[in-house]
Coordinates of C-alpha atoms (C1' of nucleotides) in Angstrom, one line a residue:
Chain J
M21 CA -5.7 -1.5 -31.9
S22 CA -9.0 -1.3 -30.1
T23 CA -11.0 1.8 -30.3
R24 CA -12.2 1.7 -26.8
P25 CA -11.9 5.0 -24.9
L26 CA -8.9 5.4 -22.8
F27 CA -9.6 6.0 -19.2
H28 CA -7.8 8.8 -17.4
P29 CA -8.6 9.6 -13.8
D30 CA -9.1 13.1 -12.8
L31 CA -6.6 14.8 -10.6
E32 CA -8.4 14.4 -7.4
S33 CA -8.6 10.6 -7.5
V34 CA -4.9 10.2 -8.1
T35 CA -3.4 8.6 -4.9
I36 CA 0.2 8.4 -3.8
V37 CA 0.0 4.7 -3.2
G38 CA -1.2 4.4 -6.9
V39 CA 1.5 6.5 -8.1
L40 CA 4.3 4.8 -6.2
H41 CA 2.9 1.4 -7.3
A42 CA 3.0 2.5 -10.9
L43 CA 6.6 3.9 -10.3
A44 CA 7.8 0.8 -8.5
D45 CA 8.8 -1.0 -11.6
P46 CA 12.1 -0.4 -13.5
V47 CA 10.6 -0.2 -16.9
R48 CA 7.7 2.1 -15.9
L49 CA 10.0 4.2 -14.0
A50 CA 12.3 4.6 -17.1
I51 CA 9.2 5.3 -19.2
V52 CA 8.3 8.2 -17.0
A53 CA 11.8 9.5 -16.9
E54 CA 11.8 9.4 -20.8
L55 CA 8.5 11.2 -20.9
R56 CA 9.6 13.8 -18.3
R57 CA 12.6 14.4 -20.7
A58 CA 10.6 14.7 -24.0
R59 CA 9.0 17.8 -25.2
D60 CA 6.1 16.2 -27.1
G61 CA 4.1 13.0 -26.7
L62 CA 5.8 9.7 -27.6
N63 CA 4.3 6.6 -28.8
C64 CA 4.8 3.4 -26.9
V65 CA 7.2 1.8 -29.3
E66 CA 9.4 4.9 -29.5
T67 CA 9.4 5.2 -25.7
I68 CA 10.5 1.6 -25.2
N69 CA 13.1 1.9 -27.7
R70 CA 14.6 5.0 -26.1
I71 CA 14.9 3.2 -22.6
H72 CA 16.5 0.3 -24.3
A73 CA 14.1 -2.2 -22.9
A74 CA 13.5 -5.6 -24.4
T75 CA 9.9 -5.9 -23.2
P76 CA 7.3 -7.8 -25.0
K77 CA 4.6 -5.8 -26.7
S78 CA 1.6 -6.9 -24.6
T79 CA 3.6 -6.3 -21.4
C80 CA 4.4 -2.8 -22.6
S81 CA 0.6 -2.3 -23.4
Q82 CA 0.0 -3.1 -19.7
H83 CA 2.7 -0.9 -18.4
F84 CA 1.2 2.1 -20.2
Q85 CA -2.2 1.3 -19.1
I86 CA -1.1 1.1 -15.4
L87 CA 0.7 4.5 -15.6
R88 CA -2.4 5.9 -17.4
E89 CA -4.8 4.6 -14.7
A90 CA -2.4 5.8 -12.0
G91 CA -3.0 9.3 -13.5
L92 CA 0.6 9.7 -14.4
I93 CA 0.4 9.8 -18.2
R94 CA -2.1 11.0 -20.7
S95 CA -2.5 9.0 -23.9
E96 CA -4.1 10.2 -27.1
R97 CA -4.8 8.3 -30.2
K98 CA -3.1 9.7 -33.1
G99 CA -4.0 7.4 -35.9
V100 CA -2.5 3.9 -35.3
E101 CA -0.4 5.0 -32.3
L102 CA -0.8 6.6 -28.9
S103 CA 0.8 9.9 -28.1
N104 CA 1.9 9.6 -24.4
S105 CA 2.9 12.4 -22.3
L106 CA 3.5 13.0 -18.6
R107 CA 0.8 14.8 -16.8
F108 CA 3.6 16.7 -15.2
D109 CA 1.9 19.9 -14.2
E110 CA -1.0 18.3 -12.8
I111 CA 0.8 15.8 -10.7
E112 CA 2.9 18.7 -9.8
S113 CA 0.2 20.8 -8.5
R114 CA -1.3 17.8 -6.5
F115 CA 2.0 16.5 -5.1
P116 CA 4.5 19.2 -5.4
G117 CA 8.2 18.1 -6.0
L118 CA 7.1 14.3 -5.9
I119 CA 7.9 13.3 -9.4
D120 CA 11.3 15.1 -9.6
S121 CA 12.5 13.9 -6.3
I122 CA 11.9 10.3 -7.4
L123 CA 13.4 10.8 -10.8
H124 CA 16.4 12.5 -9.2
A125 CA 16.8 9.5 -6.9
R126 CA 16.8 7.3 -9.9
D127 CA 19.4 9.4 -11.4
R128 CA 21.6 9.2 -8.3
E129 CA 21.4 5.5 -8.1
S130 CA 22.4 4.9 -11.7
A131 CA 25.3 7.5 -11.4
N132 CA 26.5 5.5 -8.5
R133 CA 26.4 2.2 -10.4
R134 CA 29.0 3.5 -12.8
Chain X
M27 CA 9.7 -15.1 17.9
S28 CA 12.6 -16.6 15.9
T29 CA 16.2 -15.8 16.8
R30 CA 17.3 -15.7 13.2
P31 CA 19.5 -12.7 12.5
L32 CA 17.7 -9.7 10.8
F33 CA 18.9 -8.8 7.4
H34 CA 19.6 -5.1 6.7
P35 CA 20.9 -4.3 3.3
D36 CA 23.8 -1.7 3.3
L37 CA 23.2 1.7 2.0
E38 CA 24.7 1.2 -1.5
S39 CA 22.4 -1.7 -2.3
V40 CA 19.3 0.1 -1.6
T41 CA 17.4 0.9 -4.8
I42 CA 14.7 3.3 -5.7
V43 CA 12.5 0.6 -7.2
G44 CA 12.8 -1.4 -4.0
V45 CA 12.0 1.7 -1.9
L46 CA 9.0 2.7 -4.0
H47 CA 7.7 -1.0 -4.1
A48 CA 8.0 -1.0 -0.1
L49 CA 6.0 2.4 0.1
A50 CA 3.5 1.4 -2.5
D51 CA 1.2 0.0 0.2
P52 CA -1.2 2.1 2.5
V53 CA -0.1 0.1 5.6
R54 CA 3.5 0.2 5.0
L55 CA 3.4 3.8 4.0
A56 CA 1.6 4.7 7.2
I57 CA 4.3 2.7 9.3
V58 CA 7.0 4.8 7.7
A59 CA 5.2 8.0 8.3
E60 CA 4.7 7.0 11.8
L61 CA 8.2 5.9 12.3
R62 CA 9.2 9.2 10.9
R63 CA 7.4 11.1 13.5
A64 CA 8.5 9.1 16.4
R65 CA 11.7 9.9 18.3
D66 CA 12.8 6.4 19.3
G67 CA 12.2 2.9 18.0
L68 CA 8.7 1.6 18.0
N69 CA 7.8 -2.2 18.2
C70 CA 5.5 -3.7 15.6
V71 CA 2.4 -3.8 17.6
E72 CA 2.7 -0.3 19.0
T73 CA 3.3 1.0 15.5
I74 CA 0.3 -0.8 13.9
N75 CA -1.9 0.5 16.9
R76 CA -0.8 4.0 16.3
I77 CA -1.9 4.0 12.6
H78 CA -5.1 2.2 13.5
A79 CA -4.7 -0.6 11.1
A80 CA -6.6 -3.9 11.6
T81 CA -3.9 -5.8 9.9
P82 CA -3.3 -9.6 11.0
K83 CA 0.0 -10.2 13.0
S84 CA 1.5 -12.5 10.2
T85 CA 0.9 -9.7 7.5
C86 CA 2.5 -7.0 9.8
S87 CA 5.6 -9.3 10.3
Q88 CA 5.8 -9.4 6.4
H89 CA 5.4 -5.6 6.0
F90 CA 8.1 -4.9 8.4
Q91 CA 10.3 -7.4 6.7
I92 CA 9.7 -5.8 3.4
L93 CA 10.5 -2.4 4.8
R94 CA 13.6 -3.8 6.4
E95 CA 14.9 -5.5 3.3
A96 CA 14.2 -2.5 1.2
G97 CA 16.5 -0.7 3.5
L98 CA 14.0 1.7 4.8
I99 CA 13.9 0.6 8.4
R100 CA 16.3 -0.9 11.0
S101 CA 15.0 -3.4 13.5
E102 CA 16.8 -4.5 16.6
R103 CA 15.8 -7.2 18.9
K104 CA 14.8 -5.9 22.4
G105 CA 13.8 -8.9 24.4
V106 CA 10.7 -10.2 23.0
E107 CA 10.1 -7.3 20.7
L108 CA 11.6 -5.4 17.9
S109 CA 12.7 -1.8 18.0
N110 CA 11.9 -0.4 14.7
S111 CA 13.2 2.8 13.4
L112 CA 13.5 4.6 10.1
R113 CA 16.8 4.7 8.6
F114 CA 16.2 8.3 7.8
D115 CA 19.6 9.9 7.7
E116 CA 21.1 7.2 5.5
I117 CA 18.2 7.3 2.9
E118 CA 18.4 10.9 3.1
S119 CA 22.1 10.9 2.1
R120 CA 21.5 8.5 -0.6
F121 CA 18.4 10.0 -2.0
P122 CA 17.9 13.5 -0.7
G123 CA 14.5 14.7 -0.1
L124 CA 12.9 11.4 -1.4
I125 CA 11.2 10.2 1.9
D126 CA 9.9 13.6 2.9
S127 CA 8.4 14.5 -0.5
I128 CA 6.6 11.3 -0.5
L129 CA 5.4 11.6 3.0
H130 CA 4.4 15.2 2.1
A131 CA 2.4 13.9 -0.7
R132 CA 0.5 11.5 1.6
D133 CA -0.3 14.1 4.0
R134 CA -1.7 16.4 1.2
E135 CA -3.7 13.6 -0.2
S136 CA -5.3 12.9 3.4
A137 CA -5.8 16.6 3.8
N138 CA -7.8 16.8 0.5
R139 CA -10.0 14.1 1.7
R140 CA -11.3 15.8 4.6
Chain D
dC30 C1' -9.4 -1.0 -53.6
dT31 C1' -6.2 -4.2 -51.9
dA32 C1' -2.1 -5.8 -49.8
dG33 C1' 1.3 -5.4 -46.3
dA34 C1' 3.1 -3.3 -42.7
dT35 C1' 2.9 -1.1 -38.1
dA36 C1' 0.8 0.2 -33.3
dG37 C1' -1.7 -1.4 -29.7
dT38 C1' -5.0 -4.4 -27.4
dT39 C1' -7.2 -8.7 -25.8
dC40 C1' -7.1 -13.3 -24.3
dG41 C1' -5.5 -17.4 -21.9
dG42 C1' -2.3 -19.9 -19.4
dT43 C1' 1.8 -19.9 -16.4
dT44 C1' 4.3 -18.0 -12.8
dT45 C1' 5.0 -15.0 -9.0
dT46 C1' 3.7 -12.4 -5.4
dC47 C1' 0.5 -11.3 -1.6
dC48 C1' -2.5 -12.2 2.3
dT49 C1' -3.7 -14.7 6.3
dG50 C1' -4.8 -18.5 9.8
dG51 C1' -2.7 -21.5 12.7
dA52 C1' 1.3 -23.5 15.0
dC53 C1' 5.4 -22.3 17.1
dA54 C1' 9.5 -20.0 19.5
dA55 C1' 11.4 -16.4 22.7
dC56 C1' 11.1 -13.6 26.4
dT57 C1' 8.7 -11.5 30.7
dG58 C1' 6.4 -11.2 35.1
dA59 C1' 3.8 -13.2 38.5
Chain E
dT1 C1' 6.4 -23.0 36.3
dC2 C1' 2.6 -20.9 33.8
dA3 C1' 0.2 -17.4 31.3
dG4 C1' 0.6 -13.7 28.4
dT5 C1' 2.8 -11.1 24.8
dT6 C1' 5.7 -10.3 20.7
dG7 C1' 7.0 -11.8 16.6
dT8 C1' 8.2 -15.6 12.9
dC9 C1' 7.3 -19.8 9.9
dC10 C1' 4.6 -22.3 7.2
dA11 C1' 1.1 -23.7 3.7
dG12 C1' -3.1 -22.6 1.3
dG13 C1' -5.7 -19.9 -1.6
dA14 C1' -6.3 -15.3 -3.8
dA15 C1' -4.7 -11.8 -6.6
dA16 C1' -1.5 -9.8 -9.8
dA17 C1' 2.2 -9.9 -13.2
dC18 C1' 4.1 -11.8 -17.4
dC19 C1' 4.1 -13.0 -22.1
dG20 C1' 3.0 -15.5 -26.7
dA21 C1' -0.4 -15.6 -30.0
dA22 C1' -4.5 -13.9 -32.3
dC23 C1' -6.8 -9.9 -33.3
dT24 C1' -8.3 -4.8 -34.5
dA25 C1' -7.4 -0.5 -36.4
dT26 C1' -5.0 2.6 -39.2
dC27 C1' -1.8 4.0 -42.7
dT28 C1' 0.8 3.7 -47.1
dA29 C1' 2.2 1.7 -51.6
dG30 C1' 1.0 0.1 -55.7

DNA sequence: CTAGATAGTTCGGTTTTCCTGGACAACTGA
DNA sequence: TCAGTTGTCCAGGAAAACCGAACTATCTAG
């Protein structure tokens, strides 16, 4: 793993278009849903396992990078792994209700499919 | 203008990922914001004028197509033009609160920029 | 300390998607 | 019939996504 510092935009430079783009992918949306549910940070592998996605490592790495640079998640190095968590309170203060209304919409869709 | 029929997905096959992808573009998001505000259908040129976008015609045509095929707007031919309107009530019944929370987030962002 | 295993990243090539100018089709009004 | 307007289609080039393979960094067992 590289030791290059992880870039996290500050809240003011988080954009809706960036957020929507980051969420406009089934895997990334599932990652965010999972991180929303989780109490503590989750590493990438664990997150991907939980959402039952068979996505190649390099693609996952990219997905997390996109989420991070959109300002949706925060990733801290913990030894070999990253501890990823949703920047929920921050996003909530900038765009109240946004995340949950999107996640709620996703839940409704999968509920309908059954 | 072609006379080929315009495809509109029915409500059940509208997906959040599709919706988010359609909205993850500044021009398309502005179009939706404008159509949300408008009482009646707006044609493409008029819509683009109102949002002050200097976007080439062919690109606009594609933007409207993407919004239409994501299920967000309905377009009816009225002579030489299209009358575009937001499928607000439908989307609202499938994904309650989604559209407005996204548009609200967009408003907040542009309010902050001033 | 070394070997092996694990977590992520980087690189390069392929595929896919996006953007746009230019030609075109359909309608309208003069 | 002709000019102007609205929108679509097409084809290219540009940009972004995807993914295998090689690599780095860290941890653990022996």
